[in-house]
MMTF fields as JSON, N, C-alpha, C and O atoms, coordinates in Angstrom:
{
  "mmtfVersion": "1.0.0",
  "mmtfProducer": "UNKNOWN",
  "numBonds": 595,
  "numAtoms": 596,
  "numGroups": 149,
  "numChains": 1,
  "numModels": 1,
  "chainsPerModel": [1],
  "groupsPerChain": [149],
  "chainIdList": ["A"],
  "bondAtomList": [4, 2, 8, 6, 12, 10, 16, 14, 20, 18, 24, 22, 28, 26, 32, 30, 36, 34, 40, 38, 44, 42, 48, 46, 52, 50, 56, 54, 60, 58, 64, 62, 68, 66, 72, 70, 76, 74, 80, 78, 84, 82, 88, 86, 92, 90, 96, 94, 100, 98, 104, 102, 108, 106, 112, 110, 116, 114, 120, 118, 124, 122, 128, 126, 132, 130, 136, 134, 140, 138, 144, 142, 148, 146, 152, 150, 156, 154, 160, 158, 164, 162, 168, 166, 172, 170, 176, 174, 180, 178, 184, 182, 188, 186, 192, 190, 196, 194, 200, 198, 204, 202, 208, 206, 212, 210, 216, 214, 220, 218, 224, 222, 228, 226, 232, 230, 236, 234, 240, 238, 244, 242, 248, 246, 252, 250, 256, 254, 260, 258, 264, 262, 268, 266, 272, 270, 276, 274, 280, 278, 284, 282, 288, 286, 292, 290, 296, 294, 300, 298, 304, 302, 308, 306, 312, 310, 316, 314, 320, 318, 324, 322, 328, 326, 332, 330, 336, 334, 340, 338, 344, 342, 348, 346, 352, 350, 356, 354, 360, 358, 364, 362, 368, 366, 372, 370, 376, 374, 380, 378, 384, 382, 388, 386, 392, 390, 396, 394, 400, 398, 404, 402, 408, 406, 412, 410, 416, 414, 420, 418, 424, 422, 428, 426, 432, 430, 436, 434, 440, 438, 444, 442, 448, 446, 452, 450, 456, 454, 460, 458, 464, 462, 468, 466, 472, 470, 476, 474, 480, 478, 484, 482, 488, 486, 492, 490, 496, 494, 500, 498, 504, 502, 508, 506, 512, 510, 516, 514, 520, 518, 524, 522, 528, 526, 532, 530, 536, 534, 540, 538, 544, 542, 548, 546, 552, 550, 556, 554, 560, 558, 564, 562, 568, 566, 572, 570, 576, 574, 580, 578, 584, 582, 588, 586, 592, 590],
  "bondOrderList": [1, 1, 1, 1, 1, 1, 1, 1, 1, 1, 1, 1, 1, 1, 1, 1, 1, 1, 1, 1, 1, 1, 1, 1, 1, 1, 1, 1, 1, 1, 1, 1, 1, 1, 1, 1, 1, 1, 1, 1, 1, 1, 1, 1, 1, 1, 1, 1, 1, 1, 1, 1, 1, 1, 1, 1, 1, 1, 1, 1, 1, 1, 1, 1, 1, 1, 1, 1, 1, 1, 1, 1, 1, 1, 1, 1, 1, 1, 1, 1, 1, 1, 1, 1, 1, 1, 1, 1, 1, 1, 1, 1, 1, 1, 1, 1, 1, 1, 1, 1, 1, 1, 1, 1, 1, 1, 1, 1, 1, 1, 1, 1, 1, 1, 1, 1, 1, 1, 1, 1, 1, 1, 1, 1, 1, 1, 1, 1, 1, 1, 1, 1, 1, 1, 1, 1, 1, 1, 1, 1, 1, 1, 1, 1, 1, 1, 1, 1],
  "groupList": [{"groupName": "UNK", "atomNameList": ["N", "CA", "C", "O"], "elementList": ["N", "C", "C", "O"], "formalChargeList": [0, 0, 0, 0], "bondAtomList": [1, 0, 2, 1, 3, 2], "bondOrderList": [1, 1, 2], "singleLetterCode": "X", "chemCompType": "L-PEPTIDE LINKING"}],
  "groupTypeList": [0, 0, 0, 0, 0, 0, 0, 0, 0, 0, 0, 0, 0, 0, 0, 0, 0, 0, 0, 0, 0, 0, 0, 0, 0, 0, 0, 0, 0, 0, 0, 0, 0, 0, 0, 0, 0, 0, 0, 0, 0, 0, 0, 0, 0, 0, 0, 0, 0, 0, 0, 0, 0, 0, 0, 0, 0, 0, 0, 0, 0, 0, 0, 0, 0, 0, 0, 0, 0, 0, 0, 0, 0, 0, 0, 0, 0, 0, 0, 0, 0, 0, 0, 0, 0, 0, 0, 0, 0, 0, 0, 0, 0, 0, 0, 0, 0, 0, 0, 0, 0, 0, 0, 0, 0, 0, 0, 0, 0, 0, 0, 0, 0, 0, 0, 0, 0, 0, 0, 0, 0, 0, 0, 0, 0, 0, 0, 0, 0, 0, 0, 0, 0, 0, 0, 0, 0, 0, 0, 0, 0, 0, 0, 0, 0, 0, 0, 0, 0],
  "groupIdList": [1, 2, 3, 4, 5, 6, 7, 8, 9, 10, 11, 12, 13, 14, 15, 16, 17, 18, 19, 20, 21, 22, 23, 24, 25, 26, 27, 28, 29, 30, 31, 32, 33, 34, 35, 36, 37, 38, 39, 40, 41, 42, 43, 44, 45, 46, 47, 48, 49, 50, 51, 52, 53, 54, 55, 56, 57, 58, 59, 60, 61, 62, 63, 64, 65, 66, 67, 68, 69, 70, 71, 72, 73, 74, 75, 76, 77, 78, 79, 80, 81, 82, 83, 84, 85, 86, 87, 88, 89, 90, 91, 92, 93, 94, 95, 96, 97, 98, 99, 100, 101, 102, 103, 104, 105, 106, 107, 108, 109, 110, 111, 112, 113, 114, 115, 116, 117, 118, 119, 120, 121, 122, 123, 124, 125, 126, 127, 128, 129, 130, 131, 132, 133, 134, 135, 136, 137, 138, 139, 140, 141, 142, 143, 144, 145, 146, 147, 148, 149],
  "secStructList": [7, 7, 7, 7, 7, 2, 2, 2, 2, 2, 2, 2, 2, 2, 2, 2, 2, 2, 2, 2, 2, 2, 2, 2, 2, 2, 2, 2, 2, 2, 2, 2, 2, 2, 2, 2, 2, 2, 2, 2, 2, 2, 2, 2, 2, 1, 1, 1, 1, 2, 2, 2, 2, 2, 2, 2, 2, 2, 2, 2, 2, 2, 2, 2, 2, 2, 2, 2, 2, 2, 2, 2, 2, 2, 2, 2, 2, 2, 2, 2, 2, 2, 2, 2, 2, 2, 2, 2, 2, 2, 2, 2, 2, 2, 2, 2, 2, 6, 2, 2, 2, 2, 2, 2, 2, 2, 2, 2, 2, 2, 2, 2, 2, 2, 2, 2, 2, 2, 2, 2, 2, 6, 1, 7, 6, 6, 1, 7, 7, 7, 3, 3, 3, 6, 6, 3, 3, 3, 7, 6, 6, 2, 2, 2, 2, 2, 2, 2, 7],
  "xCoordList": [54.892, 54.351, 53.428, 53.548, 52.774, 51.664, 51.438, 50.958, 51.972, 52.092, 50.358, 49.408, 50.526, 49.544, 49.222, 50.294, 48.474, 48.434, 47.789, 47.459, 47.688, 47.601, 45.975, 45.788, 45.087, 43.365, 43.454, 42.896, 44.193, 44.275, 44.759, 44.385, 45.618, 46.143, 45.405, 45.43, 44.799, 43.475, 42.415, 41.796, 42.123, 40.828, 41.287, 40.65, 42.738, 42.735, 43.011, 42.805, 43.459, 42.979, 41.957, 41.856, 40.846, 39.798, 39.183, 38.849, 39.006, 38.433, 39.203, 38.525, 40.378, 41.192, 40.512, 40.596, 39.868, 39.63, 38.159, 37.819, 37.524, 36.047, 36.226, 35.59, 36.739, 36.668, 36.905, 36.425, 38.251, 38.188, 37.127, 36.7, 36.378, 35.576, 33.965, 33.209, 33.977, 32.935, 32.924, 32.064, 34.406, 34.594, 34.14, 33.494, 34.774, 34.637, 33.308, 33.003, 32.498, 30.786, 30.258, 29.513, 30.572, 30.003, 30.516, 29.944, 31.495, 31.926, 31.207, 30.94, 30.924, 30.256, 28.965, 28.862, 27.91, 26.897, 26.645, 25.595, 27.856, 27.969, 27.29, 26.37, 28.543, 28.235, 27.045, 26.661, 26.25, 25.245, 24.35, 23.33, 24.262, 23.088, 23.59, 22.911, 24.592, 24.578, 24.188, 23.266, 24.85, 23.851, 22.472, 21.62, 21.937, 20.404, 19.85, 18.622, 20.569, 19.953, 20.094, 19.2, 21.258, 21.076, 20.15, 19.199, 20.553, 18.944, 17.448, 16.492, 17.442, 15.859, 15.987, 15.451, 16.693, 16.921, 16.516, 15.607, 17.367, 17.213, 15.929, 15.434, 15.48, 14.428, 12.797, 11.69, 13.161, 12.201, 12.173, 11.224, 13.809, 13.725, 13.55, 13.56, 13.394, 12.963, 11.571, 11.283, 10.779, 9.212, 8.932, 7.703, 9.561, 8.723, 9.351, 8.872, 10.249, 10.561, 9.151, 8.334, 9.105, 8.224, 6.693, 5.944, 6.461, 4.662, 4.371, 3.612, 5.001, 4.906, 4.861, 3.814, 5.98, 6.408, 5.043, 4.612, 4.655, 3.217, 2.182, 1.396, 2.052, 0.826, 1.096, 0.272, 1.939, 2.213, 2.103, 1.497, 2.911, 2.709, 1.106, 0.584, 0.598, -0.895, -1.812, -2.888, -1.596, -2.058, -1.674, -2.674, -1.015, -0.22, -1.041, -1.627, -1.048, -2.115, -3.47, -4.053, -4.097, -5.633, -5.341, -5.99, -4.568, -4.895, -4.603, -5.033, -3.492, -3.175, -4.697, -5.411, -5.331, -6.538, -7.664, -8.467, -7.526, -8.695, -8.875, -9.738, -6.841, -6.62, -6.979, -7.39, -6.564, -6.815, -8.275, -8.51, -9.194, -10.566, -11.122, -12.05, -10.515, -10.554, -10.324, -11.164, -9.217, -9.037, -9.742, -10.04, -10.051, -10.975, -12.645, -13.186, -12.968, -14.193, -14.027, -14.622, -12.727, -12.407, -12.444, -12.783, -11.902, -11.425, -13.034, -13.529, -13.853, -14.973, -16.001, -16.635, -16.051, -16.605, -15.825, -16.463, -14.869, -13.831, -14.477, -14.978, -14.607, -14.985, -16.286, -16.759, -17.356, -18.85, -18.545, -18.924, -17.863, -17.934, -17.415, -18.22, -16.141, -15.86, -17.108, -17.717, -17.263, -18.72, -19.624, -20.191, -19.931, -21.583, -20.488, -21.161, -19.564, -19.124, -18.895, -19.016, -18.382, -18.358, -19.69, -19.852, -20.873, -22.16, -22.638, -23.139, -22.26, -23.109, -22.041, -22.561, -21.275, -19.776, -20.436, -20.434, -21.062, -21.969, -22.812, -23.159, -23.787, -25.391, -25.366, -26.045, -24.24, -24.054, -23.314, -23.423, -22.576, -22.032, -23.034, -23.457, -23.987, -24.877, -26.152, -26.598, -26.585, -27.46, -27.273, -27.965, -25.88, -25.415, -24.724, -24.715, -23.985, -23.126, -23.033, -22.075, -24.298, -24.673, -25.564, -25.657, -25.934, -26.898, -25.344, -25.283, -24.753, -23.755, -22.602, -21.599, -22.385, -21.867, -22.512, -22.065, -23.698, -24.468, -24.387, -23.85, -24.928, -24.879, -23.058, -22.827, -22.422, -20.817, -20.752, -19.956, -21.366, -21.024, -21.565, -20.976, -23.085, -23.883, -22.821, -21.998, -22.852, -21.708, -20.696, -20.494, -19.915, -18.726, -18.819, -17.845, -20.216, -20.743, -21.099, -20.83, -21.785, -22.587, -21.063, -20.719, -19.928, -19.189, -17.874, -17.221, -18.139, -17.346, -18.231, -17.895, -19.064, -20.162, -20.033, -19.538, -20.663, -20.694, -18.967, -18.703, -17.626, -16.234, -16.1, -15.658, -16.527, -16.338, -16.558, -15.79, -18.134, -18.287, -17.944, -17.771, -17.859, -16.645, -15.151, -14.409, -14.707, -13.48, -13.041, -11.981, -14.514, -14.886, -15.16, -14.409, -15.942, -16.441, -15.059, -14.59, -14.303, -13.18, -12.032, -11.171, -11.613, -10.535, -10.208, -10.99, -9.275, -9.025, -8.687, -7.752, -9.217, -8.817, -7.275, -6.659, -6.752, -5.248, -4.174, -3.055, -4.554, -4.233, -4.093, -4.947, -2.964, -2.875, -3.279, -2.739, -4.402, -5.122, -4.17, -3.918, -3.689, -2.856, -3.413, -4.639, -2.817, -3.329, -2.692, -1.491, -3.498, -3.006, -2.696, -3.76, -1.668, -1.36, -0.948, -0.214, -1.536, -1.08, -0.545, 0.248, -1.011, -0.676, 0.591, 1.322, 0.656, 1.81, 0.791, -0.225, 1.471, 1.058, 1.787, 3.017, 1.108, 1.958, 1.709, 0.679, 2.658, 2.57, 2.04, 2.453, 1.088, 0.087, 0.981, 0.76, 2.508, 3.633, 4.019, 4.566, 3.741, 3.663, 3.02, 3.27, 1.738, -0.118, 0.292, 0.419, 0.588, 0.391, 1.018, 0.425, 2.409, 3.482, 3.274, 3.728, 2.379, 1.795, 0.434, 0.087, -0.057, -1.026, -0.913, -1.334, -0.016, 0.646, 1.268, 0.759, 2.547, 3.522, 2.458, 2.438],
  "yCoordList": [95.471, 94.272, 94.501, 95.4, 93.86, 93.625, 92.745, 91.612, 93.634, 92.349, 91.548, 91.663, 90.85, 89.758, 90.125, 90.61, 90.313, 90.227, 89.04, 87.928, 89.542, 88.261, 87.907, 86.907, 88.779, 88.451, 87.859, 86.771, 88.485, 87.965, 86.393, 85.763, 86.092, 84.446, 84.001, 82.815, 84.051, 83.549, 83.391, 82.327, 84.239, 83.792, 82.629, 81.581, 82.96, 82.103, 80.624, 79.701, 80.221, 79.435, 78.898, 77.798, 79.605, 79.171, 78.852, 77.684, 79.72, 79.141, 77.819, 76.795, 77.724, 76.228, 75.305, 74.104, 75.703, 74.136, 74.177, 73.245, 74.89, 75.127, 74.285, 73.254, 74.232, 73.46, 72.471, 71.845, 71.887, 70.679, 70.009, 69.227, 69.956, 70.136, 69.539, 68.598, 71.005, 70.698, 69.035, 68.154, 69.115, 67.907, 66.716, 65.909, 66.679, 65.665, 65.187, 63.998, 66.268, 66.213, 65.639, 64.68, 66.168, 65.852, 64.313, 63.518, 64.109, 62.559, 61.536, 60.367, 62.13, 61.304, 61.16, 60.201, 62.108, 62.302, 61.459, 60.817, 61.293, 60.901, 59.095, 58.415, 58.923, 56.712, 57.362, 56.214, 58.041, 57.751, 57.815, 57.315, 58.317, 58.422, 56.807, 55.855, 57.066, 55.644, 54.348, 53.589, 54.099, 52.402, 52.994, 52.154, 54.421, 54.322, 54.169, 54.135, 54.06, 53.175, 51.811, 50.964, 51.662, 49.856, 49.354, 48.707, 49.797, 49.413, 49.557, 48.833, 50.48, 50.661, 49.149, 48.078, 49.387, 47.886, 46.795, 46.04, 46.703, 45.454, 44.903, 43.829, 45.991, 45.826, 45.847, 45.593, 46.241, 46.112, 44.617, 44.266, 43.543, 43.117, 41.915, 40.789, 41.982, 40.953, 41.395, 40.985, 42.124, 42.089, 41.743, 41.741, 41.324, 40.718, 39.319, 38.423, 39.184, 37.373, 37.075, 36.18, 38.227, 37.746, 37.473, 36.914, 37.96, 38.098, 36.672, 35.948, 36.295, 34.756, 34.19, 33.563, 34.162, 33.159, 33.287, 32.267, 34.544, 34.705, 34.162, 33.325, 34.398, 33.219, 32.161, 31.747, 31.439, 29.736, 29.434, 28.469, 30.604, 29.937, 30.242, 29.588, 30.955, 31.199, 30.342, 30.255, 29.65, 28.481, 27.355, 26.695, 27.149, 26.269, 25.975, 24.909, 27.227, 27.135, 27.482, 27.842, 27.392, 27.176, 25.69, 24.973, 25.238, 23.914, 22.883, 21.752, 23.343, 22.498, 22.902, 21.9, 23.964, 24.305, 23.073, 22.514, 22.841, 21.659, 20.111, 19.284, 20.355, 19.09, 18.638, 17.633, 19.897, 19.82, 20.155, 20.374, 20.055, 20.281, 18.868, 18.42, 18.164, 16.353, 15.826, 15.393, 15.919, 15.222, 15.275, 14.287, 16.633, 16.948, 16.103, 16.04, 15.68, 15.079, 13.835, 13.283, 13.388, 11.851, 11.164, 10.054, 12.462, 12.208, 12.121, 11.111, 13.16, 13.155, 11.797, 11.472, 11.101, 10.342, 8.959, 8.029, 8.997, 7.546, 7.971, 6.978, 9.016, 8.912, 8.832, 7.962, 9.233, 8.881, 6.877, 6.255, 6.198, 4.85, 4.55, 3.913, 4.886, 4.045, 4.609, 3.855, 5.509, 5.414, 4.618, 3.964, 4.568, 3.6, 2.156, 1.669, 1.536, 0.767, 0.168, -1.024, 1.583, 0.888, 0.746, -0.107, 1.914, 1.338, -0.086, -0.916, -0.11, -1.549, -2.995, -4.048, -2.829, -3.49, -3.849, -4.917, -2.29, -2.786, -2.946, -3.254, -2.805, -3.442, -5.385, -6.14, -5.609, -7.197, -7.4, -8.621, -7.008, -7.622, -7.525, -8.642, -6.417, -6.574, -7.65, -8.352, -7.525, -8.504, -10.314, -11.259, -10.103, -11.755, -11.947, -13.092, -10.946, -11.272, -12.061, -12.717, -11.84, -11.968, -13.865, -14.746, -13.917, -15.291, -16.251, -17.47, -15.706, -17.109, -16.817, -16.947, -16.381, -16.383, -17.73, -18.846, -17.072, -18.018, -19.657, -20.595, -19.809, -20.726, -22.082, -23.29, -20.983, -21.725, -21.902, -22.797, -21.305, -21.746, -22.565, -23.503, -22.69, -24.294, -25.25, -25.918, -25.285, -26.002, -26.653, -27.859, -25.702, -26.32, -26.774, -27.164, -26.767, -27.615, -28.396, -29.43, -28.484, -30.298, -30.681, -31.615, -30.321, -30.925, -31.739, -32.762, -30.666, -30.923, -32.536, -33.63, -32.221, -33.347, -34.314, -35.27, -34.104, -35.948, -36.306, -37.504, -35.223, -35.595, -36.174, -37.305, -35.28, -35.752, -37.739, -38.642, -37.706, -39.311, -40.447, -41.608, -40.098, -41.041, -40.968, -41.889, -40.166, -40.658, -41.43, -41.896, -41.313, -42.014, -43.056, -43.875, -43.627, -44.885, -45.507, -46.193, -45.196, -45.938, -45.841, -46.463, -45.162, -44.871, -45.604, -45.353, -46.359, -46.857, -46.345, -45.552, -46.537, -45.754, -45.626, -44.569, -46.904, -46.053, -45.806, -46.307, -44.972, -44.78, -43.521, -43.055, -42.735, -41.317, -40.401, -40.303, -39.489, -38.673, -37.514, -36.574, -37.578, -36.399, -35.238, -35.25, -34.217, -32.414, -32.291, -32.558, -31.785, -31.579, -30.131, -29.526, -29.359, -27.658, -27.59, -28.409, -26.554, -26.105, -27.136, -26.749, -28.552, -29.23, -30.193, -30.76, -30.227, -30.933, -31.419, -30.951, -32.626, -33.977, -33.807, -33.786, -33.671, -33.166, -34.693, -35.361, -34.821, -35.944, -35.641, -34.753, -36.614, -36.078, -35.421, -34.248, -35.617, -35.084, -33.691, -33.024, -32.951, -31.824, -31.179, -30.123, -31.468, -31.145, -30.889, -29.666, -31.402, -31.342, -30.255, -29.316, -30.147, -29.26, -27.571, -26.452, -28.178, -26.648, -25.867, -24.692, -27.163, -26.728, -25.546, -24.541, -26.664, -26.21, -24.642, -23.633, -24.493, -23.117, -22.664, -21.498],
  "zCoordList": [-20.012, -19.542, -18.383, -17.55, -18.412, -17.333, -16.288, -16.292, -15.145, -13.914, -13.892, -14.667, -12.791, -12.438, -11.424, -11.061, -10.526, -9.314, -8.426, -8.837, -7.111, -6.394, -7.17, -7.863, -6.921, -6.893, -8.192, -8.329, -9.418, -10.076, -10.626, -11.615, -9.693, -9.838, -9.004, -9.332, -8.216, -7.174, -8.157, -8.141, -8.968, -9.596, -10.473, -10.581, -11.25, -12.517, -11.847, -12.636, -10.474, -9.849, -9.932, -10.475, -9.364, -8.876, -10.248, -10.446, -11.167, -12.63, -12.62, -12.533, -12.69, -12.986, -12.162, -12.417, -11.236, -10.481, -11.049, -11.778, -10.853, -11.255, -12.438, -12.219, -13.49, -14.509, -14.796, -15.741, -13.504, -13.253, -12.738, -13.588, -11.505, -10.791, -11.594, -11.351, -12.957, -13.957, -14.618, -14.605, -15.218, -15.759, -15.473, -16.143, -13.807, -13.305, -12.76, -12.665, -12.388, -12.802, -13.661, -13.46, -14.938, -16.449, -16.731, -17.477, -16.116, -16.676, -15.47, -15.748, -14.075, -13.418, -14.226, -14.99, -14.1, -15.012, -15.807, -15.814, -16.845, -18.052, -17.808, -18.262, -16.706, -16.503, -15.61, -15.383, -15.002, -14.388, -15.05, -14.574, -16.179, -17.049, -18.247, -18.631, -18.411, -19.311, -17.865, -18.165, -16.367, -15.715, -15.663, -15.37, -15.903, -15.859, -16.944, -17.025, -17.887, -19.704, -19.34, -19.353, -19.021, -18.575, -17.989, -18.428, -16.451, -15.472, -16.161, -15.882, -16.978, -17.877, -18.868, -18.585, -19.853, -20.497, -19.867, -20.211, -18.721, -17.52, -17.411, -17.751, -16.806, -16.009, -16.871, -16.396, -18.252, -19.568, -20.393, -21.095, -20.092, -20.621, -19.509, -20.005, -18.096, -17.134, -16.538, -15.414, -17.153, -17.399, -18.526, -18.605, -19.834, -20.389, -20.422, -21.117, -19.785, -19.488, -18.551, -18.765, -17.301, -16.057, -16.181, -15.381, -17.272, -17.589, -18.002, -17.357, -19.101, -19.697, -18.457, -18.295, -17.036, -16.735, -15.195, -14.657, -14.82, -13.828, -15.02, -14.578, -16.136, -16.748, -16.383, -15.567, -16.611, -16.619, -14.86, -14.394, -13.93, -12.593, -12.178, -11.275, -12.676, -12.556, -13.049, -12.457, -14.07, -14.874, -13.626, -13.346, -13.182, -12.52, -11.346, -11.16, -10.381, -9.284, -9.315, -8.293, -10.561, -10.963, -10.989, -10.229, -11.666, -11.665, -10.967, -11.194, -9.64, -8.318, -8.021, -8.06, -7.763, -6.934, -7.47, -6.723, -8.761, -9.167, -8.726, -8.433, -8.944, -8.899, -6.589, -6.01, -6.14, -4.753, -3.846, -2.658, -5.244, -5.009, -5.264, -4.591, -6.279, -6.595, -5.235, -4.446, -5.112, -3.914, -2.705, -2.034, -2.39, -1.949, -1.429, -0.325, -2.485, -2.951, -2.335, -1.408, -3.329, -3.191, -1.507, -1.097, -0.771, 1.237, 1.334, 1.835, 0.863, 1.652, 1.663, 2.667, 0.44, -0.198, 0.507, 1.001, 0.471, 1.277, 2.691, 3.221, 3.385, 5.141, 4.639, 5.37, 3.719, 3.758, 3.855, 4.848, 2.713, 2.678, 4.077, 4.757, 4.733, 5.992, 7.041, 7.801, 6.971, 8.247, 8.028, 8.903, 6.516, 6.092, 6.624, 7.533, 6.534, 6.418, 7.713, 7.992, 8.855, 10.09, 10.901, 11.773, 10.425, 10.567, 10.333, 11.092, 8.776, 8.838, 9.724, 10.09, 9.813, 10.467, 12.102, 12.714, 12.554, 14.12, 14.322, 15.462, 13.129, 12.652, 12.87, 13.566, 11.896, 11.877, 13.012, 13.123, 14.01, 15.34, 15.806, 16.105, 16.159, 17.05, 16.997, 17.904, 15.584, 15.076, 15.173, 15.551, 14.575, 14.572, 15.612, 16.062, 16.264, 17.124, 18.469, 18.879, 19.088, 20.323, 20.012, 20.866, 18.93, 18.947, 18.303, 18.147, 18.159, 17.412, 18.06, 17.359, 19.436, 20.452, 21.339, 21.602, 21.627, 22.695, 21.883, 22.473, 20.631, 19.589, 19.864, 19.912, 19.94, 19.787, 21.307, 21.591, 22.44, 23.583, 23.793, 24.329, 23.474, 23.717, 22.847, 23.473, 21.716, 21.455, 21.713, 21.57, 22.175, 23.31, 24.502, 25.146, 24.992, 26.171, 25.807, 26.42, 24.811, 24.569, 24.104, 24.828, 23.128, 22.865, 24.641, 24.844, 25.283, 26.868, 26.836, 26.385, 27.304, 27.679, 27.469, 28.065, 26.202, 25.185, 25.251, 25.143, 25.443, 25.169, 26.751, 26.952, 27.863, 29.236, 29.316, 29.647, 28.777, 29.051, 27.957, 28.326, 26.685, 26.273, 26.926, 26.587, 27.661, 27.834, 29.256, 29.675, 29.824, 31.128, 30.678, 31.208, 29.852, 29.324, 29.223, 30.132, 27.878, 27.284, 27.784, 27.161, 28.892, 29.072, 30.5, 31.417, 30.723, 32.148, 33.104, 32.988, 34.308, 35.597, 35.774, 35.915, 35.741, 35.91, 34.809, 34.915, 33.679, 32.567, 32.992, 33.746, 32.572, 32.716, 31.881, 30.779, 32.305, 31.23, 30.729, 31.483, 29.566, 28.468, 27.995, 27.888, 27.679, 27.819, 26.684, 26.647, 25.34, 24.23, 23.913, 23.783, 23.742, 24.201, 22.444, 21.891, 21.845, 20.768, 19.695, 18.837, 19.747, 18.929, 19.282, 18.47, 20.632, 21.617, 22.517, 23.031, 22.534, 24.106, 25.18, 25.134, 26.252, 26.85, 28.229, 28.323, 28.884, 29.87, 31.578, 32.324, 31.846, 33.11, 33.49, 33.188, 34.345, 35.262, 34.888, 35.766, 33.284, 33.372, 33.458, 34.04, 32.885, 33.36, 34.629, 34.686, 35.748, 37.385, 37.591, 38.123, 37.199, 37.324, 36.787, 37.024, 36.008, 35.118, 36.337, 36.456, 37.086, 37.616, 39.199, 39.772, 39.202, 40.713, 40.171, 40.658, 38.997, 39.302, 38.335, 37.941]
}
């Protein structure tokens, strides 16, 4: 029979683990190469979901861009009308404004006037003259009272 010796059970050791060692390599290996078939799959089959879906959002903001080039137009064209608009708005105050001012104030003087001396004519001295406020009569004693506070 044939002894063993030590170097000898040291190696058949070391082969023993070495081969464990291998194994357990080859089987890591193994799932790392099968999630890097997956991840390829994955990632082959969410580029061709993504292409369709960058056409349509690309379609999308060509046509916000048109629709926000309309509008566009529409603002500029509404401030062209309110300027022509507040132009002509101080064309006619200035034009009409100033003569049918003066117009309504002669007015309300000849109307004072001609109202001052009919109510001198018809009205009796000791009759108490009434102050008509917003569609209310109001009595001389608060007329006075209003005058004074």
């Amino acid at each position: 029979m044939h002894t063993v010796s030590g170097g000898e059970v040291a190696g058949i050791l070391v082969a023993v683990f070495w081969a464990i060692l291998v194994s357990f390599l080859a089987v890591a290996l193994a799932r790392l190469a099968q999630t890097l078939r997956t991840t390829t799959k994955l990632v082959a089959d969410v580029t061709d979901q993504a292409v369709p879906l960058l056409a349509d959002a690309s379609a999308a903001v060509r046509s916000a861009q048109t629709q926000i080039d309309r509008v566009d137009a529409i603002a500029s064209d509404v401030q062209e009308v309110t300027s022509n608009a507040s132009a002509l708005s101080t064309t006619v105050a200035s034009t009409f404004g100033g003569p049918l001012v003066k117009v309504a104030a002669f007015g309300y003087g000849v109307r004072r006037a001609l109202g001052g001396r009919k109510e001198e004519m018809s009205a009796p001295a000791d009759q108490a003259r009434r102050t008509v406020m917003v569609g209310r009569t109001l009595p001389a004693a608060r007329r006075t009272k209003r005058k004074k506070g």
